[in-house]
Amino acid sequence: MEKVTVEQDMHALTPQEETYELKKDKVEIILQALDVADVSGVREHVEDMHAADVAEFLNVISNNQRREFIEIIRDDFDPEILVELDPDIKDNVVEVLGAEQSAEAIATLEHDDAVQVIEDLEQSNQDEILEAIPQEQRDTIEEGLSYPEESAGRLMHTKYVAAGENWDVGSAIDYLRSSDDLPEVFYSIFVVDKESVPVGSVLISKAIRNNRDVKIKDIMEDKIYTIKDQMDQEEVAYTFRKYALASAPVVNGDGKMVGVITIDDVVDIMKEEAEEDILHLGGVKEADLYAAFVETSMHRFPWLLVNLVTAIAASAVIAMFAASIEQLVALAVLMPIVASMSGNAGTQTLTIAVRSIATKELTETNAKRIVIKEVLASAVNGLLFAGIVGLVSYFYYDDLYLSLVFAFSIAAALILAALSGALVPLGLVRMGVDPAIASGVFLTTITDISSFFIFLGLASIWLL
Amino acid sequence: MEKVTVEQDMHALTPQEETYELKKDKVEIILQALDVADVSGVREHVEDMHAADVAEFLNVISNNQRREFIEIIRDDFDPEILVELDPDIKDNVVEVLGAEQSAEAIATLEHDDAVQVIEDLEQSNQDEILEAIPQEQRDTIEEGLSYPEESAGRLMHTKYVAAGENWDVGSAIDYLRSSDDLPEVFYSIFVVDKESVPVGSVLISKAIRNNRDVKIKDIMEDKIYTIKDQMDQEEVAYTFRKYALASAPVVNGDGKMVGVITIDDVVDIMKEEAEEDILHLGGVKEADLYAAFVETSMHRFPWLLVNLVTAIAASAVIAMFAASIEQLVALAVLMPIVASMSGNAGTQTLTIAVRSIATKELTETNAKRIVIKEVLASAVNGLLFAGIVGLVSYFYYDDLYLSLVFAFSIAAALILAALSGALVPLGLVRMGVDPAIASGVFLTTITDISSFFIFLGLASIWLL
């Protein structure tokens, strides 16, 4: 869908674009310095690295290397590194740093970052480090942790810029210049009424372009999207993306402003939520790339066990037709093809459905239309593949009736698969279950059992 | 991993949090007004809706309803709606609006939004609308379209705020006040040298807090992350997330600043890229929720055809052992269980690997360690499930040797599945292929063929 113009040559792709991932060469060089205990060499390499790059480095090296590396940079340890680490690695790093230094580092972080680092730690590390953090900061961190997991309350900064309804631009700017209790970065001034209820917002880029005597009220955007402190982080991300927000005020149950969420936190949430959906569809509970292997086994065991039960159920269907298979062994050869095609067609529909439900594009309003469309789309492919497999199997087995049964089964199985692929996630949503987690198991159970039943059942009736 | 404190009750989850998705009730009310051709009713309902909500409404209604609705709001049509529509719906809406009104609407959009709307349209609509856009704006849009698809050049705003190295805060603010060619929203002032090469940036929230006579050079952040105009949008998103950027300067091949990318565009890209990975893993080429059903069939046909070929390859392995199955039909009953367990275990590893490669967490540095870990994790589950299936099948078939063959096959197949699940995506990356697209087919081919071969092969040797 690209418009092709003559200018296109001007911007020909260079073979190697510059990117900001931590390069393998850089990793190797630091590891070599580490290997020969070249302390000053390691420090020199790390000196000008961004905390996010140091975290990326810590994520990919081994436990032993991590211990040695942290000992070397301990005195210059940038607290921001903790924010960027993979959760599994965070525990390891704070254990090497020790509770006291970890607490000291976390105490220097902005409120939302401190909460995020602490919440990712294992309970024992949480307790130990919280105890070592000065009373006042501990209280605000514990206040943050008292909000439900994955809620807006956990994401918000508690420092923010709020102006009264009667302020003018000049007084707002003077306030910004004189106050020493402001967040490091902010994009908007929020306007609150006497009850601390947010009533509007002004982007700084807009405020700065107005004269000092202009009333804030006259230039503020009064259509604001407030975030309830209880809102799920996935809804927060949805709201930011939908309305292209850079920051939004967070309010408590009484509608009073209690904090601000900024887009940089939302970007992390978006990554996390997309990851969750991908992993759940793949039958994985959580990202555990860096976890110990036994822990990983245990994460995956339950899903494999569920799968075993459904596979046994499907094989029970096959067992029902054991006599037919003994008579005509071609059935055993062809039946996995029906199940495989059905499973894959169903997964295609399921993937679209689960993703569209997550992005709120598939709703009750258009559900019926989408289901019908999916079934029709699968019917087209069902007929095409019925033709293909019918011809191929006839060529191979030279048995017209077997080929007809095989072809008919493929068509029926594909249509049923699309129907299930759409209805299973929609049904799960109605039951209040996250469709990304459970849809796959339900679907393959349905496609396996129905494929074997249709194919072996028809074969038993018509061929034997 | 949540810290439980006594305050937790303070923030108990309310059953129904307020969210900003377009409510079903609202949709129904507008559709009812539309149904009885209540023109003023429809207009009244739409009047205070955000463009993003109107777009969400247009996405979920039927083609006929969309046509009627647009006719009613035609005179007040908010151009921003076009930006928010699903790509498949965009074509439909511009066709109803007509080329002239569409061109008029697109001409009022900011540069990056105009490019994005045009690039999503089908070629015929693109041509017709571009022709109707005034020369000057058409040129800038075509300049945007001349960058490769999904590149930074297509995402950038061409209006931005740049200051000279010798400016002070006062002159920057005066410039912002007097210039009428500024972007609507901006977060930073970029500092460029005489050659237009960006050398630093100052957040407005920081500039505004300094006195007028402070030199920009003295407060600017000189570690800036410039984006090459050719950079892939996925890399752009990675850079923004990693360094928590709100905006970044875009440079051409000579390093000269040509535009700015802001976080709101990146948020859309993040959604798009996560979607792509999810869909590719599910065997779907693109999101086509709203496409016509025949189009959807055609999108999905190629992948199903590939799957058919691999399923036939797997069934050819079964055919090799047809004589064994005729002798012992239990083999036909049990073989799908081996393949199903192996396929699922492999998919678990594959999902983690593909996702970690996409987020640059799985790199050449830690690949070997991760592969070994995955194989060990699968070996643990392999042994556990060998025990379970061995016992269950012995109980059912009362055949010690069959159970042993079955158990051993499950263990071997699970280990091989994990090895393949990790090595297939890593191998594809090395070959320069996107692992999200092709990994699934390779993996199931390997797990199906190896499962049937191991189980039926061992059974033929040991049991018959």
PDB file of N, CA and C in Angstrom, chain B residues 147-196:
ATOM      1  N   TYR B 147       9.926   7.792   2.346  1.00  0.00           N
ATOM      2  CA  TYR B 147      10.731   6.972   3.259  1.00  0.00           C
ATOM      3  C   TYR B 147      10.196   5.551   3.240  1.00  0.00           C
ATOM      4  N   PRO B 148      11.055   4.565   3.545  1.00  0.00           N
ATOM      5  CA  PRO B 148      10.587   3.176   3.528  1.00  0.00           C
ATOM      6  C   PRO B 148       9.424   2.966   4.504  1.00  0.00           C
ATOM      7  N   GLU B 149       8.550   2.028   4.191  1.00  0.00           N
ATOM      8  CA  GLU B 149       7.458   1.685   5.102  1.00  0.00           C
ATOM      9  C   GLU B 149       8.026   1.300   6.450  1.00  0.00           C
ATOM     10  N   GLU B 150       7.319   1.652   7.508  1.00  0.00           N
ATOM     11  CA  GLU B 150       7.722   1.309   8.873  1.00  0.00           C
ATOM     12  C   GLU B 150       9.070   1.898   9.271  1.00  0.00           C
ATOM     13  N   SER B 151       9.484   2.997   8.631  1.00  0.00           N
ATOM     14  CA  SER B 151      10.741   3.639   9.019  1.00  0.00           C
ATOM     15  C   SER B 151      10.452   4.896   9.837  1.00  0.00           C
ATOM     16  N   ALA B 152      11.489   5.374  10.535  1.00  0.00           N
ATOM     17  CA  ALA B 152      11.362   6.576  11.357  1.00  0.00           C
ATOM     18  C   ALA B 152      10.893   7.766  10.533  1.00  0.00           C
ATOM     19  N   GLY B 153      11.364   7.849   9.270  1.00  0.00           N
ATOM     20  CA  GLY B 153      10.997   8.965   8.402  1.00  0.00           C
ATOM     21  C   GLY B 153       9.489   9.113   8.231  1.00  0.00           C
ATOM     22  N   ARG B 154       8.788   7.982   8.269  1.00  0.00           N
ATOM     23  CA  ARG B 154       7.338   8.042   8.123  1.00  0.00           C
ATOM     24  C   ARG B 154       6.636   8.485   9.404  1.00  0.00           C
ATOM     25  N   LEU B 155       7.315   8.334  10.527  1.00  0.00           N
ATOM     26  CA  LEU B 155       6.680   8.631  11.819  1.00  0.00           C
ATOM     27  C   LEU B 155       6.887  10.061  12.268  1.00  0.00           C
ATOM     28  N   MET B 156       7.907  10.719  11.685  1.00  0.00           N
ATOM     29  CA  MET B 156       8.332  11.986  12.281  1.00  0.00           C
ATOM     30  C   MET B 156       7.415  13.156  11.913  1.00  0.00           C
ATOM     31  N   HIS B 157       7.378  14.128  12.834  1.00  0.00           N
ATOM     32  CA  HIS B 157       6.829  15.443  12.552  1.00  0.00           C
ATOM     33  C   HIS B 157       7.933  16.219  11.862  1.00  0.00           C
ATOM     34  N   THR B 158       7.583  17.046  10.902  1.00  0.00           N
ATOM     35  CA  THR B 158       8.623  17.870  10.288  1.00  0.00           C
ATOM     36  C   THR B 158       8.674  19.260  10.920  1.00  0.00           C
ATOM     37  N   LYS B 159       7.644  19.576  11.740  1.00  0.00           N
ATOM     38  CA  LYS B 159       7.715  20.817  12.523  1.00  0.00           C
ATOM     39  C   LYS B 159       8.307  20.465  13.881  1.00  0.00           C
ATOM     40  N   TYR B 160       9.296  21.230  14.322  1.00  0.00           N
ATOM     41  CA  TYR B 160       9.856  20.970  15.647  1.00  0.00           C
ATOM     42  C   TYR B 160      10.539  22.229  16.157  1.00  0.00           C
ATOM     43  N   VAL B 161      10.905  22.175  17.418  1.00  0.00           N
ATOM     44  CA  VAL B 161      11.507  23.341  18.040  1.00  0.00           C
ATOM     45  C   VAL B 161      13.007  23.123  18.173  1.00  0.00           C
ATOM     46  N   ALA B 162      13.798  23.944  17.456  1.00  0.00           N
ATOM     47  CA  ALA B 162      15.253  23.818  17.535  1.00  0.00           C
ATOM     48  C   ALA B 162      15.853  25.167  17.919  1.00  0.00           C
ATOM     49  N   ALA B 163      16.803  25.130  18.823  1.00  0.00           N
ATOM     50  CA  ALA B 163      17.461  26.354  19.274  1.00  0.00           C
ATOM     51  C   ALA B 163      18.931  26.282  18.909  1.00  0.00           C
ATOM     52  N   GLY B 164      19.548  27.477  18.742  1.00  0.00           N
ATOM     53  CA  GLY B 164      20.972  27.519  18.463  1.00  0.00           C
ATOM     54  C   GLY B 164      21.783  27.287  19.730  1.00  0.00           C
ATOM     55  N   GLU B 165      23.075  26.932  19.549  1.00  0.00           N
ATOM     56  CA  GLU B 165      23.910  26.608  20.708  1.00  0.00           C
ATOM     57  C   GLU B 165      24.106  27.788  21.647  1.00  0.00           C
ATOM     58  N   ASN B 166      24.015  29.005  21.092  1.00  0.00           N
ATOM     59  CA  ASN B 166      24.329  30.175  21.916  1.00  0.00           C
ATOM     60  C   ASN B 166      23.110  30.876  22.507  1.00  0.00           C
ATOM     61  N   TRP B 167      21.928  30.280  22.290  1.00  0.00           N
ATOM     62  CA  TRP B 167      20.714  30.899  22.815  1.00  0.00           C
ATOM     63  C   TRP B 167      20.703  30.828  24.342  1.00  0.00           C
ATOM     64  N   ASP B 168      19.988  31.803  24.941  1.00  0.00           N
ATOM     65  CA  ASP B 168      19.697  31.638  26.362  1.00  0.00           C
ATOM     66  C   ASP B 168      18.210  31.298  26.514  1.00  0.00           C
ATOM     67  N   VAL B 169      17.819  30.991  27.736  1.00  0.00           N
ATOM     68  CA  VAL B 169      16.440  30.557  27.984  1.00  0.00           C
ATOM     69  C   VAL B 169      15.444  31.615  27.507  1.00  0.00           C
ATOM     70  N   GLY B 170      15.787  32.889  27.758  1.00  0.00           N
ATOM     71  CA  GLY B 170      14.885  33.976  27.371  1.00  0.00           C
ATOM     72  C   GLY B 170      14.622  34.006  25.878  1.00  0.00           C
ATOM     73  N   SER B 171      15.709  33.911  25.086  1.00  0.00           N
ATOM     74  CA  SER B 171      15.503  33.984  23.634  1.00  0.00           C
ATOM     75  C   SER B 171      14.724  32.761  23.138  1.00  0.00           C
ATOM     76  N   ALA B 172      14.926  31.599  23.786  1.00  0.00           N
ATOM     77  CA  ALA B 172      14.168  30.411  23.395  1.00  0.00           C
ATOM     78  C   ALA B 172      12.677  30.625  23.664  1.00  0.00           C
ATOM     79  N   ILE B 173      12.369  31.180  24.851  1.00  0.00           N
ATOM     80  CA  ILE B 173      10.956  31.390  25.194  1.00  0.00           C
ATOM     81  C   ILE B 173      10.336  32.441  24.274  1.00  0.00           C
ATOM     82  N   ASP B 174      11.096  33.488  23.989  1.00  0.00           N
ATOM     83  CA  ASP B 174      10.584  34.510  23.059  1.00  0.00           C
ATOM     84  C   ASP B 174      10.307  33.912  21.690  1.00  0.00           C
ATOM     85  N   TYR B 175      11.207  33.033  21.263  1.00  0.00           N
ATOM     86  CA  TYR B 175      11.022  32.365  19.973  1.00  0.00           C
ATOM     87  C   TYR B 175       9.736  31.538  19.996  1.00  0.00           C
ATOM     88  N   LEU B 176       9.528  30.787  21.084  1.00  0.00           N
ATOM     89  CA  LEU B 176       8.328  29.954  21.190  1.00  0.00           C
ATOM     90  C   LEU B 176       7.073  30.823  21.145  1.00  0.00           C
ATOM     91  N   ARG B 177       7.149  32.022  21.790  1.00  0.00           N
ATOM     92  CA  ARG B 177       5.977  32.893  21.838  1.00  0.00           C
ATOM     93  C   ARG B 177       5.667  33.506  20.481  1.00  0.00           C
ATOM     94  N   SER B 178       6.721  33.802  19.707  1.00  0.00           N
ATOM     95  CA  SER B 178       6.490  34.569  18.481  1.00  0.00           C
ATOM     96  C   SER B 178       6.299  33.698  17.241  1.00  0.00           C
ATOM     97  N   SER B 179       6.906  32.508  17.237  1.00  0.00           N
ATOM     98  CA  SER B 179       6.825  31.679  16.033  1.00  0.00           C
ATOM     99  C   SER B 179       5.409  31.145  15.860  1.00  0.00           C
ATOM    100  N   ASP B 180       4.917  31.154  14.620  1.00  0.00           N
ATOM    101  CA  ASP B 180       3.606  30.558  14.403  1.00  0.00           C
ATOM    102  C   ASP B 180       3.720  29.265  13.600  1.00  0.00           C
ATOM    103  N   ASP B 181       4.924  28.735  13.527  1.00  0.00           N
ATOM    104  CA  ASP B 181       5.120  27.497  12.765  1.00  0.00           C
ATOM    105  C   ASP B 181       5.629  26.390  13.694  1.00  0.00           C
ATOM    106  N   LEU B 182       4.988  26.283  14.865  1.00  0.00           N
ATOM    107  CA  LEU B 182       5.427  25.280  15.838  1.00  0.00           C
ATOM    108  C   LEU B 182       4.461  24.102  15.858  1.00  0.00           C
ATOM    109  N   PRO B 183       4.929  22.936  16.283  1.00  0.00           N
ATOM    110  CA  PRO B 183       4.007  21.807  16.449  1.00  0.00           C
ATOM    111  C   PRO B 183       3.026  22.114  17.581  1.00  0.00           C
ATOM    112  N   GLU B 184       1.847  21.454  17.545  1.00  0.00           N
ATOM    113  CA  GLU B 184       0.842  21.695  18.587  1.00  0.00           C
ATOM    114  C   GLU B 184       1.370  21.294  19.965  1.00  0.00           C
ATOM    115  N   VAL B 185       2.049  20.165  19.998  1.00  0.00           N
ATOM    116  CA  VAL B 185       2.533  19.626  21.264  1.00  0.00           C
ATOM    117  C   VAL B 185       4.017  19.346  21.127  1.00  0.00           C
ATOM    118  N   PHE B 186       4.814  19.759  22.104  1.00  0.00           N
ATOM    119  CA  PHE B 186       6.228  19.373  22.116  1.00  0.00           C
ATOM    120  C   PHE B 186       6.705  19.300  23.551  1.00  0.00           C
ATOM    121  N   TYR B 187       7.715  18.498  23.775  1.00  0.00           N
ATOM    122  CA  TYR B 187       8.164  18.254  25.143  1.00  0.00           C
ATOM    123  C   TYR B 187       9.565  18.791  25.392  1.00  0.00           C
ATOM    124  N   SER B 188      10.342  18.943  24.308  1.00  0.00           N
ATOM    125  CA  SER B 188      11.734  19.348  24.459  1.00  0.00           C
ATOM    126  C   SER B 188      12.087  20.394  23.420  1.00  0.00           C
ATOM    127  N   ILE B 189      13.077  21.219  23.781  1.00  0.00           N
ATOM    128  CA  ILE B 189      13.715  22.085  22.795  1.00  0.00           C
ATOM    129  C   ILE B 189      15.000  21.371  22.386  1.00  0.00           C
ATOM    130  N   PHE B 190      15.192  21.153  21.095  1.00  0.00           N
ATOM    131  CA  PHE B 190      16.432  20.510  20.659  1.00  0.00           C
ATOM    132  C   PHE B 190      17.445  21.580  20.286  1.00  0.00           C
ATOM    133  N   VAL B 191      18.682  21.352  20.677  1.00  0.00           N
ATOM    134  CA  VAL B 191      19.732  22.305  20.380  1.00  0.00           C
ATOM    135  C   VAL B 191      20.543  21.766  19.209  1.00  0.00           C
ATOM    136  N   VAL B 192      20.714  22.599  18.159  1.00  0.00           N
ATOM    137  CA  VAL B 192      21.465  22.154  16.985  1.00  0.00           C
ATOM    138  C   VAL B 192      22.666  23.067  16.756  1.00  0.00           C
ATOM    139  N   ASP B 193      23.734  22.510  16.148  1.00  0.00           N
ATOM    140  CA  ASP B 193      24.887  23.350  15.826  1.00  0.00           C
ATOM    141  C   ASP B 193      24.659  24.038  14.477  1.00  0.00           C
ATOM    142  N   LYS B 194      25.686  24.714  13.974  1.00  0.00           N
ATOM    143  CA  LYS B 194      25.518  25.484  12.732  1.00  0.00           C
ATOM    144  C   LYS B 194      25.184  24.607  11.542  1.00  0.00           C
ATOM    145  N   GLU B 195      25.581  23.328  11.623  1.00  0.00           N
ATOM    146  CA  GLU B 195      25.320  22.396  10.525  1.00  0.00           C
ATOM    147  C   GLU B 195      23.972  21.683  10.694  1.00  0.00           C
ATOM    148  N   SER B 196      23.140  22.161  11.636  1.00  0.00           N
ATOM    149  CA  SER B 196      21.846  21.527  11.934  1.00  0.00           C
ATOM    150  C   SER B 196      21.985  20.141  12.543  1.00  0.00           C
TER     151      SER B 196
END
